[in-house]
Tab-separated table of C-alpha atoms and ligand atoms in Angstrom:
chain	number	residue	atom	x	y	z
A	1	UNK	CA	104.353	106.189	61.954
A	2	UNK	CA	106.800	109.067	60.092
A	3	UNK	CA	106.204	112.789	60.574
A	4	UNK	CA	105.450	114.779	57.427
A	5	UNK	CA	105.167	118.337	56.724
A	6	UNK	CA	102.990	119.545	53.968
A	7	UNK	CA	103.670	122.561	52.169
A	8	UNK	CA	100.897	124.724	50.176
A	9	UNK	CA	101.438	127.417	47.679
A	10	UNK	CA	97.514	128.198	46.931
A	11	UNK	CA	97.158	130.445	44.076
A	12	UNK	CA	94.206	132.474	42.352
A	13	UNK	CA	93.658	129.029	40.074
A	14	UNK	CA	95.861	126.616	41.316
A	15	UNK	CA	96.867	124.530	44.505
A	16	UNK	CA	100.563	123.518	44.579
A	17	UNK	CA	101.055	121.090	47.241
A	18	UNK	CA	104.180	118.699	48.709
A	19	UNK	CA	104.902	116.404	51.280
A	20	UNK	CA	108.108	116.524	53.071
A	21	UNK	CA	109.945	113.315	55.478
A	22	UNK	CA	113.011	115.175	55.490
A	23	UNK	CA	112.829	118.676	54.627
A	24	UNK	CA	116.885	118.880	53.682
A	25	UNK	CA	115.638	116.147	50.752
A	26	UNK	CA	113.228	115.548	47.965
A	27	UNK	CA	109.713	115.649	48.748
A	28	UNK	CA	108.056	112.149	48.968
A	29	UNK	CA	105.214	113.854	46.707
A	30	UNK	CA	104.941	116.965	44.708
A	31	UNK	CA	101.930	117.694	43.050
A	32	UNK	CA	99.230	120.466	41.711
A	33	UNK	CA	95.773	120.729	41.159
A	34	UNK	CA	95.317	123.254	38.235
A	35	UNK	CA	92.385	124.762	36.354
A	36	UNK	CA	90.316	125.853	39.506
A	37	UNK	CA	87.182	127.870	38.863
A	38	UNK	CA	88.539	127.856	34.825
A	39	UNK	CA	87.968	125.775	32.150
A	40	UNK	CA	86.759	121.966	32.640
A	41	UNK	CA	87.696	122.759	36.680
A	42	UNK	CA	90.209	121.043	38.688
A	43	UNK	CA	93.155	118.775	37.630
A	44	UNK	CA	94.796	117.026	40.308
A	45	UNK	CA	98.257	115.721	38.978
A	46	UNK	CA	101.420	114.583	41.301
A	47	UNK	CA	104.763	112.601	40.897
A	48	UNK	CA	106.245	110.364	44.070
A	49	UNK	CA	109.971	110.896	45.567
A	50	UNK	CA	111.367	109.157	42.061
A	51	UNK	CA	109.901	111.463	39.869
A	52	UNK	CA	107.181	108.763	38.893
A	53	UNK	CA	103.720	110.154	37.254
A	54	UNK	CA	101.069	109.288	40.554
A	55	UNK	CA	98.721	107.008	38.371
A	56	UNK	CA	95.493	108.334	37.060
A	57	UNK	CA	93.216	106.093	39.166
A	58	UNK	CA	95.285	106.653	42.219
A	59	UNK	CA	94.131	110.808	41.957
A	60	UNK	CA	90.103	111.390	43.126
A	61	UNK	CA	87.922	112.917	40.404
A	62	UNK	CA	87.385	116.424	41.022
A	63	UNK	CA	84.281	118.361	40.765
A	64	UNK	CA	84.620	121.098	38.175
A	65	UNK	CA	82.793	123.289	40.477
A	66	UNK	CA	84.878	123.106	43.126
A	67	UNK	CA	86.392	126.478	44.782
A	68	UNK	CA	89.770	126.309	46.978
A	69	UNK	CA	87.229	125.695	50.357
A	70	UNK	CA	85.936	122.056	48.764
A	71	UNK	CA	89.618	120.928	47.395
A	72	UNK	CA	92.114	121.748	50.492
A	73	UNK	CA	89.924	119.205	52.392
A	74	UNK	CA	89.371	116.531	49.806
A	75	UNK	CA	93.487	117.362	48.903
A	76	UNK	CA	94.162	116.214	52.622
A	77	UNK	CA	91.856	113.204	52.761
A	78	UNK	CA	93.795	112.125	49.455
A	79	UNK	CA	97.083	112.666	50.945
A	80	UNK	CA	96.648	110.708	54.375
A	81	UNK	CA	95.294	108.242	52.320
A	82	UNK	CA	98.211	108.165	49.919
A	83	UNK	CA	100.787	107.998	52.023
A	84	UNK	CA	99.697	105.577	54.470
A	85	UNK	CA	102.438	105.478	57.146
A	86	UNK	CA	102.796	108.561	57.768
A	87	UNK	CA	101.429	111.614	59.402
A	88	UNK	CA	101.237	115.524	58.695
A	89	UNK	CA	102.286	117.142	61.622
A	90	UNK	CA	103.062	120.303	60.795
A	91	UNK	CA	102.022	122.796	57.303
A	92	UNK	CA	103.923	125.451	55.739
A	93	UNK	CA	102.082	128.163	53.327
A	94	UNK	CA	102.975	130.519	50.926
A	95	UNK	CA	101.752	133.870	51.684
A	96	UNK	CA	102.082	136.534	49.370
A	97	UNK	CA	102.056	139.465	51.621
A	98	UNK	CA	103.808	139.819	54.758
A	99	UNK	CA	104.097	143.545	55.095
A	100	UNK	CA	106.723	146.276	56.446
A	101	UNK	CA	107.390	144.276	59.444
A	102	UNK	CA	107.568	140.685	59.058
A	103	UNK	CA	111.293	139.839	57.882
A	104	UNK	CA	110.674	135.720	58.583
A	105	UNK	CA	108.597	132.840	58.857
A	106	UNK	CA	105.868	132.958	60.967
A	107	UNK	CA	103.550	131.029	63.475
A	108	UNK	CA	100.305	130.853	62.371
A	109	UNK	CA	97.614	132.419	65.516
A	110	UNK	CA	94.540	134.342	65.458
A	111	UNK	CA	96.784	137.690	65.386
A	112	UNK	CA	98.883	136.767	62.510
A	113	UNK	CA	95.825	135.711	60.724
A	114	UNK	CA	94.209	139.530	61.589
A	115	UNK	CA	97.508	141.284	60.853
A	116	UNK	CA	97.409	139.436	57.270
A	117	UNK	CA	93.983	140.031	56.783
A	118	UNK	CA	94.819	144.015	56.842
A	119	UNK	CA	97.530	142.899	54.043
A	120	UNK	CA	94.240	142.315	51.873
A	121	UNK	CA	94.271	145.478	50.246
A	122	UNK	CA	98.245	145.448	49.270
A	123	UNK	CA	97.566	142.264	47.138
A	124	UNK	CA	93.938	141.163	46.817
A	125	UNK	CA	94.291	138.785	43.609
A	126	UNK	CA	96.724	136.303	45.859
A	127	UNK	CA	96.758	137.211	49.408
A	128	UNK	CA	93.085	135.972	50.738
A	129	UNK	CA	94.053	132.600	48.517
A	130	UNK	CA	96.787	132.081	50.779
A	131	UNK	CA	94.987	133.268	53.716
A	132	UNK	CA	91.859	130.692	52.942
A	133	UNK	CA	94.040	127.765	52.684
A	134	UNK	CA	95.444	128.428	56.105
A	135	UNK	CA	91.970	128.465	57.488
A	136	UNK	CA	90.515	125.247	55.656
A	137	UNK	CA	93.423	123.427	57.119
A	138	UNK	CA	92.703	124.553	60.521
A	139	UNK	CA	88.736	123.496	59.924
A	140	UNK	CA	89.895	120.144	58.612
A	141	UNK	CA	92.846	119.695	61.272
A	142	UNK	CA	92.157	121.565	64.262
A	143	UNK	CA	95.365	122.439	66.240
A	144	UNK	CA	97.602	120.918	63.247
A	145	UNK	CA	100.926	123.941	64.081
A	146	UNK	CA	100.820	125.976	60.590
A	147	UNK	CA	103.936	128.534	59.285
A	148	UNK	CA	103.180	131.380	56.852
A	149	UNK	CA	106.145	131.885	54.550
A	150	UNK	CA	106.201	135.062	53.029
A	151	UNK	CA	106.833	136.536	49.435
A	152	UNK	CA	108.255	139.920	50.517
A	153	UNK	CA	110.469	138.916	53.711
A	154	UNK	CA	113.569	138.427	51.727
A	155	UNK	CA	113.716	142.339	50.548
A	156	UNK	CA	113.535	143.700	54.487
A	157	UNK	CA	117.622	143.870	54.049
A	158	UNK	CA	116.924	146.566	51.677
A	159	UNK	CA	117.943	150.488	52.752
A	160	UNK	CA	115.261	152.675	53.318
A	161	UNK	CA	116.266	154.509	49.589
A	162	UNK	CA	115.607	151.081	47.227
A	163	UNK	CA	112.332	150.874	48.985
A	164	UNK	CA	111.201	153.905	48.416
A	165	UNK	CA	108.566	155.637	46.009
A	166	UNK	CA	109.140	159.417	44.819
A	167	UNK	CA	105.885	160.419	46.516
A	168	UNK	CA	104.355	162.591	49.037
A	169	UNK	CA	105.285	161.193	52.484
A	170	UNK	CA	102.421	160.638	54.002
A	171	UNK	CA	101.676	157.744	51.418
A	172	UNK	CA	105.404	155.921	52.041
A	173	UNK	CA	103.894	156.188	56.028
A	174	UNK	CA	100.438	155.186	54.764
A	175	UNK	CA	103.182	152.063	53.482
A	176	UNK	CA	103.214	152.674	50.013
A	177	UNK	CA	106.878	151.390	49.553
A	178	UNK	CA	108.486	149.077	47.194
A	179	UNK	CA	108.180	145.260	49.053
A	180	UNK	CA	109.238	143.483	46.439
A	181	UNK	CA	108.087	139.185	45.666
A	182	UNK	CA	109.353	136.115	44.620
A	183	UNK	CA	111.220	136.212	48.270
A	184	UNK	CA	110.827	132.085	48.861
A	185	UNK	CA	112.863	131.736	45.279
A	186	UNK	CA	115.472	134.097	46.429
A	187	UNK	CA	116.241	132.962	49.450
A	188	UNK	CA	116.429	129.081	48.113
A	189	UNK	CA	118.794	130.716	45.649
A	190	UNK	CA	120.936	132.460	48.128
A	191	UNK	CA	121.412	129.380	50.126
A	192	UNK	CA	122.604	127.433	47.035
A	193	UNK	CA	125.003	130.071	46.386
A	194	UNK	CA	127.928	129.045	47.913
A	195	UNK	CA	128.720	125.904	46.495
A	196	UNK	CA	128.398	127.388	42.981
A	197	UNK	CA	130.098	130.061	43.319
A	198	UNK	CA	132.883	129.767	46.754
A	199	UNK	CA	133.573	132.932	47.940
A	200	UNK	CA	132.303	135.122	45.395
A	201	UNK	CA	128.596	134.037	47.065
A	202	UNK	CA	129.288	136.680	49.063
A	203	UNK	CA	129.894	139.320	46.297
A	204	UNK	CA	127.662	141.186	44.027
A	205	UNK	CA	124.816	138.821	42.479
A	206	UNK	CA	121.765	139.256	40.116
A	207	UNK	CA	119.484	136.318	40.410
A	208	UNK	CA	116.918	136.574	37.848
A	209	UNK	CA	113.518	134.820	38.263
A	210	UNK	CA	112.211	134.356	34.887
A	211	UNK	CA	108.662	132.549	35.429
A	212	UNK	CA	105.194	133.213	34.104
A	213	UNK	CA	105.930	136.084	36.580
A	214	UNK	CA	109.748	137.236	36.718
A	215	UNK	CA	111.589	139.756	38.797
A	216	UNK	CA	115.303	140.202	39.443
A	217	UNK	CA	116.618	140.692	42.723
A	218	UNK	CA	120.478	142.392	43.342
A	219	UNK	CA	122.167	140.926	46.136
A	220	UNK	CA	125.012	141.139	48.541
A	221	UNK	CA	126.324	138.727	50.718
A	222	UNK	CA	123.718	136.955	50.058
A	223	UNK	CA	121.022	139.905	51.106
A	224	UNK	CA	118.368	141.393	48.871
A	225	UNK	CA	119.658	144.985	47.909
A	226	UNK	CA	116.842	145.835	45.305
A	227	UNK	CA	114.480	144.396	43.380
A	228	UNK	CA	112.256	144.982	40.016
A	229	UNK	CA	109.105	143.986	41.358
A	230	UNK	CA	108.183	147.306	43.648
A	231	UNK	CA	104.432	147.963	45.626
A	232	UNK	CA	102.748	145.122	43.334
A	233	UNK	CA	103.805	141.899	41.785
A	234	UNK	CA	103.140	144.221	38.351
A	235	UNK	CA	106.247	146.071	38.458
A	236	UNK	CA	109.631	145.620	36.756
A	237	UNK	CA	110.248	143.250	34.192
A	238	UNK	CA	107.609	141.975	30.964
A	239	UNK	CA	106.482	138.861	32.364
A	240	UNK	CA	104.059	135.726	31.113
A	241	UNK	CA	100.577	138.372	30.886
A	242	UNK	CA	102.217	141.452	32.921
A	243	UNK	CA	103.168	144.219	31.779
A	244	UNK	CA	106.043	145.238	33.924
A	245	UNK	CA	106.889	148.857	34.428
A	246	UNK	CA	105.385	150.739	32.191
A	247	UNK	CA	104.668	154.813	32.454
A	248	UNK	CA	101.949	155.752	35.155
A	249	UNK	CA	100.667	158.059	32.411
A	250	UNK	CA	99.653	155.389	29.993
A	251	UNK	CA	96.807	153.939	32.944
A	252	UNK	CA	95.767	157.780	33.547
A	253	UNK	CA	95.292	157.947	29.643
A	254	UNK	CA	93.699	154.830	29.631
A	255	UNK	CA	90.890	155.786	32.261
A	256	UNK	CA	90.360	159.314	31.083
A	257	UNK	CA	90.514	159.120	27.483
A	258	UNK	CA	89.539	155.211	26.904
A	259	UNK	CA	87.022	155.167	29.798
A	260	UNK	CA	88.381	152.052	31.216
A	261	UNK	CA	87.831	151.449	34.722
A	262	UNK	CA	90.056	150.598	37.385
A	263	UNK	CA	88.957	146.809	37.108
A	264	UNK	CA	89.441	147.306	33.185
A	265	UNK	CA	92.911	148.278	33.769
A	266	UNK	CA	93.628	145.545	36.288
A	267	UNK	CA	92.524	142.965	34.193
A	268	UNK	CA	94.987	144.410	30.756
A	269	UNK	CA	97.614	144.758	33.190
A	270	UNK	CA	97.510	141.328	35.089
A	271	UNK	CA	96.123	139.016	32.084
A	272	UNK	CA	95.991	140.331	28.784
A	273	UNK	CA	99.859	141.938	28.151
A	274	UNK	CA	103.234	141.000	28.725
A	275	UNK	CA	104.542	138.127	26.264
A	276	UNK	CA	100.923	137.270	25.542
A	277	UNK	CA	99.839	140.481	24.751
A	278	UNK	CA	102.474	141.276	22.363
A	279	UNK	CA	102.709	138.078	20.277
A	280	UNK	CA	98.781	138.259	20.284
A	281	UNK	CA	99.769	134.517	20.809
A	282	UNK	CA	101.026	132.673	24.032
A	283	UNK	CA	102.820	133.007	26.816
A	284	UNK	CA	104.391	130.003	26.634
A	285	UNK	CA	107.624	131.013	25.796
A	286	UNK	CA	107.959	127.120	24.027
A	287	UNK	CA	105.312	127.879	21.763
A	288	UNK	CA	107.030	131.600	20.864
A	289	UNK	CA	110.556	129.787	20.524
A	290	UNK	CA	109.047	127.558	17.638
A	291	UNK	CA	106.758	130.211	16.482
A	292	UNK	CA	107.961	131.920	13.125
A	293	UNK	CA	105.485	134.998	13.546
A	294	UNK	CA	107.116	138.149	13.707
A	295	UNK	CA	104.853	139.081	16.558
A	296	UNK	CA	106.620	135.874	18.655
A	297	UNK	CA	109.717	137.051	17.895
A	298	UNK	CA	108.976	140.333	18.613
A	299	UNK	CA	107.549	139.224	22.060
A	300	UNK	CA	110.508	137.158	22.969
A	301	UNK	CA	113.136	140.260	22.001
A	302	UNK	CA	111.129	142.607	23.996
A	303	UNK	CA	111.117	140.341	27.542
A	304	UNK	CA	115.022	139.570	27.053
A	305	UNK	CA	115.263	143.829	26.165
A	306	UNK	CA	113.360	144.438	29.135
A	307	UNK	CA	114.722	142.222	31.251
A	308	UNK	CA	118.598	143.191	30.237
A	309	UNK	CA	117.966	146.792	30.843
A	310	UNK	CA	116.192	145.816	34.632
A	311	UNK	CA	119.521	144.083	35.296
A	312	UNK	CA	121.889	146.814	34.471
A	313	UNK	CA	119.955	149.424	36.319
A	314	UNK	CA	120.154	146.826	39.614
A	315	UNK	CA	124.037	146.240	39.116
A	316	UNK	CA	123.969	149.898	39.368
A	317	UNK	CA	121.595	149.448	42.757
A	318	UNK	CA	124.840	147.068	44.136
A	319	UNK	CA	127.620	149.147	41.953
A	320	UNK	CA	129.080	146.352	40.759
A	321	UNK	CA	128.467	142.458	39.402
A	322	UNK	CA	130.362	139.312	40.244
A	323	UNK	CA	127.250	136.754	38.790
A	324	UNK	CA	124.164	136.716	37.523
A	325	UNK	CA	122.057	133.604	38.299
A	326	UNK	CA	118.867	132.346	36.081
A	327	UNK	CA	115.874	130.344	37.510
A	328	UNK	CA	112.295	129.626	37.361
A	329	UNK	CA	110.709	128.024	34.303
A	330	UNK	CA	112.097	130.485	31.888
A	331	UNK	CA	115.330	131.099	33.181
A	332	UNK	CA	116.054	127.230	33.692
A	333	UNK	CA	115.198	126.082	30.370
A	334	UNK	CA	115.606	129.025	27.594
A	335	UNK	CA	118.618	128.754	26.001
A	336	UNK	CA	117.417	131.387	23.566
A	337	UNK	CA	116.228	134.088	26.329
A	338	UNK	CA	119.679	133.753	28.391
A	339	UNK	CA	121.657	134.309	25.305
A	340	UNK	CA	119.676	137.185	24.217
A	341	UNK	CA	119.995	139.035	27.880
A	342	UNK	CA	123.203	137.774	28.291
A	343	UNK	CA	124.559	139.457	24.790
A	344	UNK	CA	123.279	142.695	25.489
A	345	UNK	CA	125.429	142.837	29.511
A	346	UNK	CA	128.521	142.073	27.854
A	347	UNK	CA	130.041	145.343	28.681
A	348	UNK	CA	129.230	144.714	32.060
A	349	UNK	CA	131.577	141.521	31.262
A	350	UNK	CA	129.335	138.651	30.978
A	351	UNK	CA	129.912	136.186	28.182
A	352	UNK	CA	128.406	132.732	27.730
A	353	UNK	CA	129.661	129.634	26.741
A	354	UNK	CA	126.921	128.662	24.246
A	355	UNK	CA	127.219	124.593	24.453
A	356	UNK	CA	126.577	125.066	28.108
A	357	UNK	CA	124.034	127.728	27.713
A	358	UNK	CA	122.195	125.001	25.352
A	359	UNK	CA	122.247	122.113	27.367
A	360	UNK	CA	121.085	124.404	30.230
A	361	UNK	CA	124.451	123.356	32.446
A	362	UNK	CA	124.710	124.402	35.807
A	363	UNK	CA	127.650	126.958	34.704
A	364	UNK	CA	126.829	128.412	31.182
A	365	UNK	CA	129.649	131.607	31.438
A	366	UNK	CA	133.014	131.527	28.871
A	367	UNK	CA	136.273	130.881	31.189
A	368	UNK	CA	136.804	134.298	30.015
A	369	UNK	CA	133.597	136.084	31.393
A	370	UNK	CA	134.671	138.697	34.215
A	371	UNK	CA	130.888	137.641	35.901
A	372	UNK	CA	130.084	134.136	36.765
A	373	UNK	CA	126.586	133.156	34.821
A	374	UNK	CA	124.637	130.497	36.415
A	375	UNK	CA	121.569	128.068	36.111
A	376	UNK	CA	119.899	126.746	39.002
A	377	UNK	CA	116.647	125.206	39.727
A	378	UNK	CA	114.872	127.189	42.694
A	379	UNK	CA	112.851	125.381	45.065
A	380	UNK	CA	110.560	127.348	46.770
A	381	UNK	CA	108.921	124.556	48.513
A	382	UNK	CA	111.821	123.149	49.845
A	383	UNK	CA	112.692	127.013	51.639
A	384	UNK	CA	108.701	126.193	53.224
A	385	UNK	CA	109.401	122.950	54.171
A	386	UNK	CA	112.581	123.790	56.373
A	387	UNK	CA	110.999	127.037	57.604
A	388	UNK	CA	108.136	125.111	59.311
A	389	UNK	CA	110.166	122.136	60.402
A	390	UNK	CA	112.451	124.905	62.457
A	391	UNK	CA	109.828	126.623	63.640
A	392	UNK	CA	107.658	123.425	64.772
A	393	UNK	CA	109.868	120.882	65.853
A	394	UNK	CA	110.906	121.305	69.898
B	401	AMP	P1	107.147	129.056	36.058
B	401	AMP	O1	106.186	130.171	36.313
B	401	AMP	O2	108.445	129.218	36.788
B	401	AMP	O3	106.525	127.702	36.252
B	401	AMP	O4	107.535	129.159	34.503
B	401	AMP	C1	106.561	128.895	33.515
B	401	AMP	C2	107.079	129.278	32.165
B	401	AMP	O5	108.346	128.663	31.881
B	401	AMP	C3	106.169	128.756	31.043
B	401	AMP	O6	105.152	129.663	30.766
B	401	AMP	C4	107.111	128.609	29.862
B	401	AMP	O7	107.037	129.786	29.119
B	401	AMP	C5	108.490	128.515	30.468
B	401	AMP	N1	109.100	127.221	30.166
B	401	AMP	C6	108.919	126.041	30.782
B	401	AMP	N2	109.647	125.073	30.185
B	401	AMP	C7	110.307	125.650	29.156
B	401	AMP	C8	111.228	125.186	28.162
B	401	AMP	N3	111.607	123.920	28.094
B	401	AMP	N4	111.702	126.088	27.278
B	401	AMP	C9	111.340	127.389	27.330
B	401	AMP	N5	110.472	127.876	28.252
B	401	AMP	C10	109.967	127.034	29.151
């Protein structure tokens, strides 16, 4: 019998799931279950360690009622049944929130579990997701050794000044700071570095994270220096629905002279702006690319804007640039989005080689760009996987 580890990234409406052999190589299943508490409910969908589509009839019917407590246990039953063989010994989660203090992966005990729980408040759309997965695979596996990953570990490198608000002291004590997400991605990235990029790894980088949610992070040697994303996953750059930053006094107008409330505001913040909001449309960036409505086109020159001016303003955080590094869904696969960022740092000496750019190579910079420009797939999963083989095995 093999020893697998499984690693969950539990969302508001979606389970991401894998199954590890060897952490160091490709998971012997990937898979999601999307459309939770939405729609026509869950879709359970997976590929195998070739890539291959996990048949149909192979995948339990869901019931489109079911909450995260109902699917984590019939997602394990499916997966010991699936890969007969083998055995989970160990699980790895993605936790939104780990606070001030916690710069690594962690054990999972009753003390982490209360010390997260207090984390609530800092991020209550994702954080008791996370949390409640942790605890339904305790119920269905008692004793099974868990690690909690977290989003906002990679930025503890950070001096005290890029984590800081502008505000009253009392409320940076009270830990109203700038943590900063999309940590897991990083660090992947900042592993892969090296054999990219040699020696300059351990220069001034900008890895940008362009996903339905999208941050840049400045690093160097390989260490998070700043970030957009600041005391919520809302802040920085325009993202999928999010607005990104955006002037404090608009949401004080909004309350007092629209008579929104605070859940009001949440909601146009978090689901109803960014790239969707603007094109009135999608934000699919796929479906804006082949769109011919101004509004699209609008949308998609406003994120690459947005996101070129966030990147100048962090090269400024690290005072210099050596490469900038795209990822996530966006960032691997827009041609059209790197160009437009791309042509708008060329006085900070970036220029692209555009048959590279559009077959989305590995290295899409001119020989004659001063900064190394980069594509690489992150793999946030994998970072889990190894995290809670370290800390479990021995
Ligand atoms: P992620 O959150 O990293 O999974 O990224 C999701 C986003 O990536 C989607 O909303 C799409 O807008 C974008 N995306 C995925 N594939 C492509 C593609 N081939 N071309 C352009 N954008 C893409």
């Amino acid at each position: 019998m093999s020893d697998t580890v499984l690693v969950l990234n539990v969302g508001s409406s979606s389970i991401k799931f894998a199954l590890y052999g060897d952490p160091a190589a490709r998971p012997l299943l990937r898979g999601k279950i999307a459309g939770i508490g939405i729609g026509a409910g869950p879709v359970l969908s997976a590929r195998d360690e070739a890539g291959n589509v996990v048949p149909a009839d192979e995948i339990p019917a869901q019931d489109p009622a079911a909450g995260h407590d109902a699917l984590i246990p019939s997602l394990l039953t499916w997966l010991a049944g699936y890969q007969r063989g083998t055995r989970i010994v160990a699980a790895g989660h993605r936790v939104v929130h780990g606070g001030r203090d916690l710069a690594g992966p962690q054990m999972v005990s009753d003390a982490l579990l209360a010390e997260l729980d207090a984390l609530v408040p800092l991020a209550p759309l994702h954080q008791p997701h996370n949390l409640a997965a942790i605890r339904a695979v305790s119920a269905f596996m008692p004793g099974l050794p868990q690690v909690a990953c977290f989003d906002t570990s990679f930025h503890r490198t950070q001096d005290r000044l890029a984590q800081l608000f502008a505000l009253p002291r009392a409320l940076t004590d009270a830990g109203i700071i700038r943590y900063g997400f999309h940590g897991l991605s990083y660090e992947y990235v900042a592993s892969a570095l090296p054999v990219h990029l040699g020696g300059r790894a351990e220069g001034r980088v900008l890895v940008a994270h362009l996903g339905n949610g999208a941050s840049v992070c400045a690093m160097r040697a390989r260490q998070s220096v700043a970030t957009s994303m600041g005391f919520t996953a809302l802040d920085g750059l325009m993202m999928g629905r999010r607005c990104g930053a955006i002037d404090p006094g608009v949401l004080l107008h909004l309350m007092e002279g629209h008579g929104m409330t605070a859940a009001e505001v949440a909601h146009l913040l978090y689901e109803e702006s960014g790239l969707f909001g603007v094109s009135g449309l999608t934000n699919d960036v796929r479906v804006l690319e082949a769109s011919t409505a101004p509004e699209a086109q609008e949308a998609l020159a406003l994120f690459a804007y947005r996101a070129a001016c966030e990147m100048a303003s962090l090269a400024a955080a690290m005072e210099g640039l050596d490469a900038i590094v795209f990822t996530a869904g966006i960032g691997e696969n827009s041609a059209l989005v790197r160009d437009a960022i791309c042509a708008r740092l060329g006085w900070l000496g970036v220029a692209l080689n555009k048959d590279a750019n559009a077959a989305n190579a590995a290295r899409i910079s001119a020989a004659s760009s001063r900064v190394d420009v980069l594509v690489l797939p992150t793999d946030e999963e994998g970072v889990i996987a190894r995290a809670t083989r370290a800390l479990t095995s021995g």
